[in-house]
CSV table of C-alpha atoms in Angstrom, one decimal:
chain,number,residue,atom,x,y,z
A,6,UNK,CA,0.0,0.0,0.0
A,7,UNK,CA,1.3,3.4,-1.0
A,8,UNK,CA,0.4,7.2,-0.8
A,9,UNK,CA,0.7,10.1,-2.6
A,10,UNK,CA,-0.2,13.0,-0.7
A,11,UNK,CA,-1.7,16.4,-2.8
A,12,UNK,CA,-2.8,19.7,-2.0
A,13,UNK,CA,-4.4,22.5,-4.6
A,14,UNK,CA,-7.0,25.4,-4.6
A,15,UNK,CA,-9.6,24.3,-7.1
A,16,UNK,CA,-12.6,21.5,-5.3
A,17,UNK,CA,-14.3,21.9,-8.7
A,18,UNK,CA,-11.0,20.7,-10.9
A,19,UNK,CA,-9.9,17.7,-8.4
A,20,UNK,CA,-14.0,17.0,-7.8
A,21,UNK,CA,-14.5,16.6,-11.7
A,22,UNK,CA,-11.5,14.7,-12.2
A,23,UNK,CA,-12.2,11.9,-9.6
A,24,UNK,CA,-16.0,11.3,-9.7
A,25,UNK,CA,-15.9,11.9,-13.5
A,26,UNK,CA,-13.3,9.4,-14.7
A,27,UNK,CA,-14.3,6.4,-16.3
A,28,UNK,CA,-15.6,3.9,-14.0
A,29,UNK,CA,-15.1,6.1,-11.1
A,30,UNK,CA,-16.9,4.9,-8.2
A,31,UNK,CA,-18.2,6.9,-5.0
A,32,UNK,CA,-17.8,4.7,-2.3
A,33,UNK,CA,-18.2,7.0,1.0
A,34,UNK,CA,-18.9,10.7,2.0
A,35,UNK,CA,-19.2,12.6,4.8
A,36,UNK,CA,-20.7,16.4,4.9
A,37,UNK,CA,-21.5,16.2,1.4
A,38,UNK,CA,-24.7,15.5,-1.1
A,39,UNK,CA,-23.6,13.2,-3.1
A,40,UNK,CA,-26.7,13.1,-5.9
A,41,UNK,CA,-24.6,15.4,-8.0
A,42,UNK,CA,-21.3,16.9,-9.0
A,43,UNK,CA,-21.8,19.8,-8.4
A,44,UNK,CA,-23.6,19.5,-5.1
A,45,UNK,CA,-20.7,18.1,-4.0
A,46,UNK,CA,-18.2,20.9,-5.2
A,47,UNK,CA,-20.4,23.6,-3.7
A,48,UNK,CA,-20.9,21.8,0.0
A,49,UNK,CA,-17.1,21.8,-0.4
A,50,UNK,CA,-16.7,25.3,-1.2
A,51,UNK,CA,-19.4,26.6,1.4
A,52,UNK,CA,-17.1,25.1,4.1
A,53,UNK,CA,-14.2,26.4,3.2
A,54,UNK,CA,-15.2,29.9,3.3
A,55,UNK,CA,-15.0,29.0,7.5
A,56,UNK,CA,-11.1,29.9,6.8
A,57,UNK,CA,-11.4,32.1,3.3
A,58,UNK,CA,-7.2,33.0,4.1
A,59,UNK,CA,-6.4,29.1,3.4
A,60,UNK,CA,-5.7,29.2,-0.4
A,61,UNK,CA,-4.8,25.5,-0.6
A,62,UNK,CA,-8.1,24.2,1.1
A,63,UNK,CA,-8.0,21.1,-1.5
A,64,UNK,CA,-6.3,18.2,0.2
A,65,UNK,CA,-6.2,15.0,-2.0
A,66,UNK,CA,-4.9,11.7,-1.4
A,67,UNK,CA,-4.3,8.7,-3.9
A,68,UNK,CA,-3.8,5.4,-2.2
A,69,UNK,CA,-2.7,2.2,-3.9
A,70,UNK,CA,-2.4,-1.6,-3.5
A,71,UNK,CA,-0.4,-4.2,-5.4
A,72,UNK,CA,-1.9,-6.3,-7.8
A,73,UNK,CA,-0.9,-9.3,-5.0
A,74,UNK,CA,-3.9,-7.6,-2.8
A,75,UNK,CA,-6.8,-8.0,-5.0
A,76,UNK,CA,-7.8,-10.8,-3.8
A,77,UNK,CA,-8.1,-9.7,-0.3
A,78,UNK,CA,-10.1,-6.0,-1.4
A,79,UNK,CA,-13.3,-5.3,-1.7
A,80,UNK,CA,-15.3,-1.8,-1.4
A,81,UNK,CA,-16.2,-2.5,2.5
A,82,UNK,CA,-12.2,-3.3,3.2
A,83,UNK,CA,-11.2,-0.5,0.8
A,84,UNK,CA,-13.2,1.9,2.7
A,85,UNK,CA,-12.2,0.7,6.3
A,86,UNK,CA,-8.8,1.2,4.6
A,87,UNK,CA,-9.1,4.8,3.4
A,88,UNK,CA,-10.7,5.7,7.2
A,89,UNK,CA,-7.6,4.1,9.4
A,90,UNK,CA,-5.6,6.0,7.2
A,91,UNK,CA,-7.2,9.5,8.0
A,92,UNK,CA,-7.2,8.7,11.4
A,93,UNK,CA,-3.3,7.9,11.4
A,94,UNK,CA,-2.8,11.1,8.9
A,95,UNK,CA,-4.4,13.1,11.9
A,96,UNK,CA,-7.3,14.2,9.0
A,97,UNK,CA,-10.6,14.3,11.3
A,98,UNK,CA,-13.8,16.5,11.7
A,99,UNK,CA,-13.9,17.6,8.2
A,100,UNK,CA,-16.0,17.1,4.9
A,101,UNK,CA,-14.2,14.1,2.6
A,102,UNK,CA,-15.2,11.8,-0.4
A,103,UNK,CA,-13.5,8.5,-0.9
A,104,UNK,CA,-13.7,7.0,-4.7
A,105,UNK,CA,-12.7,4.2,-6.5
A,106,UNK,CA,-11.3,4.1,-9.9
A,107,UNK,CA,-10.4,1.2,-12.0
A,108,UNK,CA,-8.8,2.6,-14.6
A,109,UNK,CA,-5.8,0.5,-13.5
A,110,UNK,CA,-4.5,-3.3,-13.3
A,111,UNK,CA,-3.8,-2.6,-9.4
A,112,UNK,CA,-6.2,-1.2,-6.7
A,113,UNK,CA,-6.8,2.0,-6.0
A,114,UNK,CA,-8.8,4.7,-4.9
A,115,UNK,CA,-9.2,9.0,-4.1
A,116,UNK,CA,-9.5,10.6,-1.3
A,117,UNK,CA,-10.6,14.3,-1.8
A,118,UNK,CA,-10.9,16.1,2.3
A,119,UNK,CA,-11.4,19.9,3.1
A,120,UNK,CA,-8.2,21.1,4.8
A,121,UNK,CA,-10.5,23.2,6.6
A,122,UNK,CA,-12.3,21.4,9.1
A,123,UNK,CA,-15.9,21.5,10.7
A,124,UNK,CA,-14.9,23.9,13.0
A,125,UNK,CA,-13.2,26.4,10.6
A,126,UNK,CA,-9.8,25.3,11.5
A,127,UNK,CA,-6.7,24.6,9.3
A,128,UNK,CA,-5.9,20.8,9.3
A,129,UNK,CA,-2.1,21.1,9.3
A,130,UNK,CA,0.2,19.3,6.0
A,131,UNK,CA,3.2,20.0,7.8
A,132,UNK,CA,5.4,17.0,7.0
A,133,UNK,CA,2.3,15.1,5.6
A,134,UNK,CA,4.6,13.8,2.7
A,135,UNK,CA,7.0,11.7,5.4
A,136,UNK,CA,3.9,10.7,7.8
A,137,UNK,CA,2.5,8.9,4.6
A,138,UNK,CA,5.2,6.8,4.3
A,139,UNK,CA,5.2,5.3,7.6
A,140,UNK,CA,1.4,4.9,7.7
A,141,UNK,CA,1.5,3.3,4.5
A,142,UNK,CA,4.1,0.9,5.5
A,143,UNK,CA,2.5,0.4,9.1
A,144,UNK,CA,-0.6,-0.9,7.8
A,145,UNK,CA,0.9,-2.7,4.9
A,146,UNK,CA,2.3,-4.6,7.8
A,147,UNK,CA,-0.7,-4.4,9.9
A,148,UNK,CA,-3.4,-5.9,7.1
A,149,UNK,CA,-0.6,-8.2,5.6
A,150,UNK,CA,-0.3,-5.9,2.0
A,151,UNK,CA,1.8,-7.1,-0.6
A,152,UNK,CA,5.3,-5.1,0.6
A,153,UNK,CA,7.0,-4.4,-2.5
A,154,UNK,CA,10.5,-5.5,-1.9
A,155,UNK,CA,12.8,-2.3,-3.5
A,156,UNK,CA,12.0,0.4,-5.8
A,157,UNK,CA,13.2,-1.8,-8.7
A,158,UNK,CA,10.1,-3.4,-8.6
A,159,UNK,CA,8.0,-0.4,-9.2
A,160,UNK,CA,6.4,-0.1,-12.9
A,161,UNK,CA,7.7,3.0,-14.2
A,162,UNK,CA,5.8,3.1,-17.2
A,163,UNK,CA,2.6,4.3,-14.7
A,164,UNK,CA,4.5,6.9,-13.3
A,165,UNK,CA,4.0,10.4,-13.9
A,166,UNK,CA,5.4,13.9,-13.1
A,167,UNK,CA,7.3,13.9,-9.8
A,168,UNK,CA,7.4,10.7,-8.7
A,169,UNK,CA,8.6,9.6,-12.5
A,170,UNK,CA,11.7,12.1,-12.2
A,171,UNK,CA,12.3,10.5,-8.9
A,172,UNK,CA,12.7,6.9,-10.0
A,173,UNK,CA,14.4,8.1,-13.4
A,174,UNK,CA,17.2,9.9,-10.9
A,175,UNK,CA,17.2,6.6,-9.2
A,176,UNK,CA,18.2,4.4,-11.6
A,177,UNK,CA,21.1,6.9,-13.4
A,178,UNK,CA,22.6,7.3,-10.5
A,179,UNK,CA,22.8,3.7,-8.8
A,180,UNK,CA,24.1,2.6,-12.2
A,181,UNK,CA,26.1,5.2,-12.7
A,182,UNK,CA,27.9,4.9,-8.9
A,183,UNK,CA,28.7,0.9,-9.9
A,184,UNK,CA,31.0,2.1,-12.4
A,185,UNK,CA,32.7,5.3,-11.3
A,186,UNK,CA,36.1,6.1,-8.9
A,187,UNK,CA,34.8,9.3,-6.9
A,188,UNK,CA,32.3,11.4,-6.5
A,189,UNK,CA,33.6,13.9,-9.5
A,190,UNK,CA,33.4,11.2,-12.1
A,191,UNK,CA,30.0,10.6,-11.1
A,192,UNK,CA,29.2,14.2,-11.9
A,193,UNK,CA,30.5,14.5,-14.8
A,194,UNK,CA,28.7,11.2,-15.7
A,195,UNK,CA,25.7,12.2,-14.8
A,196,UNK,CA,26.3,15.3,-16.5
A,197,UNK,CA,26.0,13.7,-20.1
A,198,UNK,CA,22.7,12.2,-18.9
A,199,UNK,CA,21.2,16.3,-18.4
A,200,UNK,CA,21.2,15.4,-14.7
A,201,UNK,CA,23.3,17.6,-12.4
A,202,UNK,CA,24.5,17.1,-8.9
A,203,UNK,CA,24.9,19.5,-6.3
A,204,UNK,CA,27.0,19.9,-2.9
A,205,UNK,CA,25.9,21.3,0.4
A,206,UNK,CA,28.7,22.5,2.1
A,207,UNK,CA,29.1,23.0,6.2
A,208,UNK,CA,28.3,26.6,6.9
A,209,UNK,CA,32.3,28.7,6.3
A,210,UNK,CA,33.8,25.6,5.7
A,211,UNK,CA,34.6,23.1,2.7
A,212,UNK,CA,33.4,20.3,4.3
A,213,UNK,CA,30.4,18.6,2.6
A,214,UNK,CA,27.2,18.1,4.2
A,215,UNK,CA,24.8,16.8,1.8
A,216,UNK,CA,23.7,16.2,-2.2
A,217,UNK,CA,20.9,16.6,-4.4
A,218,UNK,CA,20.3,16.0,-7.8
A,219,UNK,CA,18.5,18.0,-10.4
A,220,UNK,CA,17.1,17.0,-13.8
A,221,UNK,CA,14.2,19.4,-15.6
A,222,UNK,CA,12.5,21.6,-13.8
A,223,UNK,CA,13.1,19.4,-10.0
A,224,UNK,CA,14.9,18.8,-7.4
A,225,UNK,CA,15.4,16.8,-4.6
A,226,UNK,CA,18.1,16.1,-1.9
A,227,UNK,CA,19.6,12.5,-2.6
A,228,UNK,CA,17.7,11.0,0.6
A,229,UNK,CA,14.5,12.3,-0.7
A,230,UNK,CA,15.2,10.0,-4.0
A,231,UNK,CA,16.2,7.3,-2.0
A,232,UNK,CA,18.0,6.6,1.8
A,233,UNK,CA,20.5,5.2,-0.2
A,234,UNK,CA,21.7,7.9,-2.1
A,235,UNK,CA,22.5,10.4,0.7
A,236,UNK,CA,25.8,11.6,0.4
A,237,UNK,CA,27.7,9.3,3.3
A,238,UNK,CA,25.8,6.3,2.2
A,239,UNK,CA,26.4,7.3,-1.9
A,240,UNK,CA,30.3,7.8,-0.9
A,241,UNK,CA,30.5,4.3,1.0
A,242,UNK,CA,29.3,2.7,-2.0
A,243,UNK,CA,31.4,3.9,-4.7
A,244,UNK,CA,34.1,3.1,-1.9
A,245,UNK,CA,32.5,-0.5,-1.8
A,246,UNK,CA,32.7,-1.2,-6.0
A,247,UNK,CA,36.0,-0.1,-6.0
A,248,UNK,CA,38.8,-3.2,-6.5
A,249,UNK,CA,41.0,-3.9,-3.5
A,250,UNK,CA,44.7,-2.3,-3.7
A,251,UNK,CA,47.7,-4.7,-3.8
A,252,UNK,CA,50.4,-3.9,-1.1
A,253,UNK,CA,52.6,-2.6,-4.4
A,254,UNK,CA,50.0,-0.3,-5.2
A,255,UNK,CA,49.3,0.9,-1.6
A,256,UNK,CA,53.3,1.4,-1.3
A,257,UNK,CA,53.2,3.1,-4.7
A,258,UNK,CA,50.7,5.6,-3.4
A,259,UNK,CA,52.5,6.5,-0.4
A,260,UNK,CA,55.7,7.3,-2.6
A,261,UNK,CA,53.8,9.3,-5.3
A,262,UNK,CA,52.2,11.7,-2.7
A,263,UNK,CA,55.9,11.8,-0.8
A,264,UNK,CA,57.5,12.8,-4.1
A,265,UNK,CA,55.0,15.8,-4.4
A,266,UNK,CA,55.3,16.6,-1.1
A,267,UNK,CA,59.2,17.3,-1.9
A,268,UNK,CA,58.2,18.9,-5.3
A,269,UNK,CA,56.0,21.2,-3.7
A,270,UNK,CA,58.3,22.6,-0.7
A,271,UNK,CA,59.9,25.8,-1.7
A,272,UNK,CA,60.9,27.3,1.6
A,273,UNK,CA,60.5,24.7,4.8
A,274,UNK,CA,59.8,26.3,8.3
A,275,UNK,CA,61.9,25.5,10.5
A,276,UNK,CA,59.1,23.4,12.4
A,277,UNK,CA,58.6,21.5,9.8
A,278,UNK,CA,61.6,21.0,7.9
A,279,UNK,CA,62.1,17.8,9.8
A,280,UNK,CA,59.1,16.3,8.9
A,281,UNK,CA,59.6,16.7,5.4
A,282,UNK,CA,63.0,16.0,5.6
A,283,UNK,CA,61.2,12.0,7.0
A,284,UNK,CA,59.1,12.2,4.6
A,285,UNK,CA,61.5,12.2,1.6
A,286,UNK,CA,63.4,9.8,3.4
A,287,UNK,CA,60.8,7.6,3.5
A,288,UNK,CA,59.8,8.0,-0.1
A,289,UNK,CA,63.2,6.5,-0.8
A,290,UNK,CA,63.2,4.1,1.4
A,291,UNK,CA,60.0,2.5,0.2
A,292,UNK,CA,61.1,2.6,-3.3
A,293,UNK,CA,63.4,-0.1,-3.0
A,294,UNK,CA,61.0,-1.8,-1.1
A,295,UNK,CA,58.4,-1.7,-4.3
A,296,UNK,CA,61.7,-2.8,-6.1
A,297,UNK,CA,62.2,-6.1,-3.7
A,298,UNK,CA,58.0,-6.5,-3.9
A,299,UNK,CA,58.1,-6.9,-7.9
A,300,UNK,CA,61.0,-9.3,-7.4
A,301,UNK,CA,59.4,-11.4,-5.2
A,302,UNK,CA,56.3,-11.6,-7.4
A,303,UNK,CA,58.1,-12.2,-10.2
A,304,UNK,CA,57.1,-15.8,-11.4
A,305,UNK,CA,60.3,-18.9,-12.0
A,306,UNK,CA,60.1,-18.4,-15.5
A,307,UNK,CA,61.2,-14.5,-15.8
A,308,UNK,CA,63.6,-15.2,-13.1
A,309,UNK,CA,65.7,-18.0,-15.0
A,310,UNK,CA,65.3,-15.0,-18.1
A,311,UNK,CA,67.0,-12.3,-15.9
A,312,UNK,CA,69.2,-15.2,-15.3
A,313,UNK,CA,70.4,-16.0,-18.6
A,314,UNK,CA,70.6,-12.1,-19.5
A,315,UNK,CA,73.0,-12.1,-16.5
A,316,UNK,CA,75.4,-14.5,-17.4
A,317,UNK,CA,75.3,-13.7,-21.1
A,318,UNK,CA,76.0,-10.1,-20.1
A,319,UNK,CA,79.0,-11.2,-18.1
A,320,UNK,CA,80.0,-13.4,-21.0
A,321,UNK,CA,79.9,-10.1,-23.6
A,322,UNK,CA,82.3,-8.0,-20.9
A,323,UNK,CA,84.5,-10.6,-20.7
């Protein structure tokens, strides 16, 4: 079971939509007269001029089942259904219409509520997006739902909008991270693919504290696309893909970046002329080391070579 939580200013356009659509069915009101459209529109409206400075009075609500949960819905469950969830979404004492629509292989239906409630009050939305989720995946658990088991399963081909930008950024960028080194060949990856990818740095500091991602006209911060893709748990797993280094290669590191180290001193301070003075040192010192590594790995076959090149050199400067 899954949510999609929407909020506009027009009852008439969201009213027409969802009662008119082809095999629409009105399965429960409350406040309204449901014998026509537009009775229902204008009860709607009449209530929400209780609170005529809430421009957004329209709060809709598409909920959805897998096809795996057909079998265990019917209107009567559907409707319990829509009801828990208002209760858990804190949506109570206020006009709404619940509709089914079958316009779809999977179940589904509408909720259509006035944000102002009976009383003339403002039902809040404040971080309604995030409560969906967890009431969704509470009673999915609850009612024993069909729980989907990643976002790969999803059929994007239904998606719209949004939510179809969302999973589109998904899957660039967890393909995308499989096959890149660091973070700035990801972007420039991306890049090619019209999506961009943005830093948020620590506050007077160049330390980075998050990501999002752009592509069109939105936006969203990596964990917003997916937990995985904040910008510690993005970083770990480009870290993860990447091939284990050889002691040689480790060693090899150590003296590159102890070779620019000496490249880049011009004029050591005195306090730390020392260290640099170990550190070149030790640059030397594990470059015969690298030297002793590659003998050891070389195999019998080039050693009896370098042997023969040995003694036939000795032969020549005799």
């Amino acid at each position: 079971m899954i949510g999609k939580v929407i909020t506009g200013r027009s009852f008439g356009g969201c009213i027409r939509y969802v009662v008119q659509k082809h095999d629409a069915v009105i399965l429960e009101g409350a406040g309204l007269r449901m014998r026509e459209v537009n009775q229902i529109i204008d009860d709607f409206n009449l209530q929400r001029k209780y609170n005529p400075n809430l421009g957004q009075a329209v709060g809709h609500i598409a909920l959805s089942w897998s096809i795996n949960d057909l079998a265990k819905l019917n209107d009567e469950v559907m409707v319990n259904m829509a009801k828990e969830y208002l209760q858990k979404m804190k949506i109570k004492e206020t006009q709404y219409l619940i509709v089914k629509h079958q316009d779809k292989n999977h179940p589904h239906l509408h909720i259509v509520y006035n944000r102002v409630d009976n009383d003339g009050k403002t039902i809040p939305d404040n971080f309604q997006k995030q409560r969906n989720v967890v009431v969704c995946r509470d009673m999915t658990i609850k009612h024993g739902f069909y729980l989907s088991p990643g976002k790969e399963q999803v059929n994007r081909q239904q998606l719209k909008g949004e939510d179809k930008v969302k999973y589109e950024l998904y899957d660039a960028i967890k393909s995308a991270s499989k096959k890149v080194k660091n973070m700035d060949e990801l972007k420039r990856v991306l890049a090619k693919q019209g999506i961009g990818m943005h830093f948020k740095y620590k506050s007077s500091s160049n330390e980075i504290q998050g990501i999002s991602f752009s592509k069109g006209e939105y936006k969203f911060k990596g964990s917003e696309i997916d937990r995985s893709l904040s910008y510690a748990k993005l970083s770990q797993a480009i870290e993860q893909h990447q091939p284990e280094k050889s002691l040689a290669d480790q060693l090899r590191e150590v003296v590159e970046n102890a070779k620019q180290e000496r490249i880049n001193q011009q004029k050591p301070e005195p306090e730390t002329h020392y260290l640099r003075q170990t550190l070149s040192s030790g640059a030397d010192l594990l470059e015969g080391l690298l030297g002793n590594i590659a003998e050891e790995n070389d195999g019998p076959e080039r050693k009896r070579r370098k042997k023969n090149e040995q003694e036939q050199s000795r032969g020549i400067s005799r």
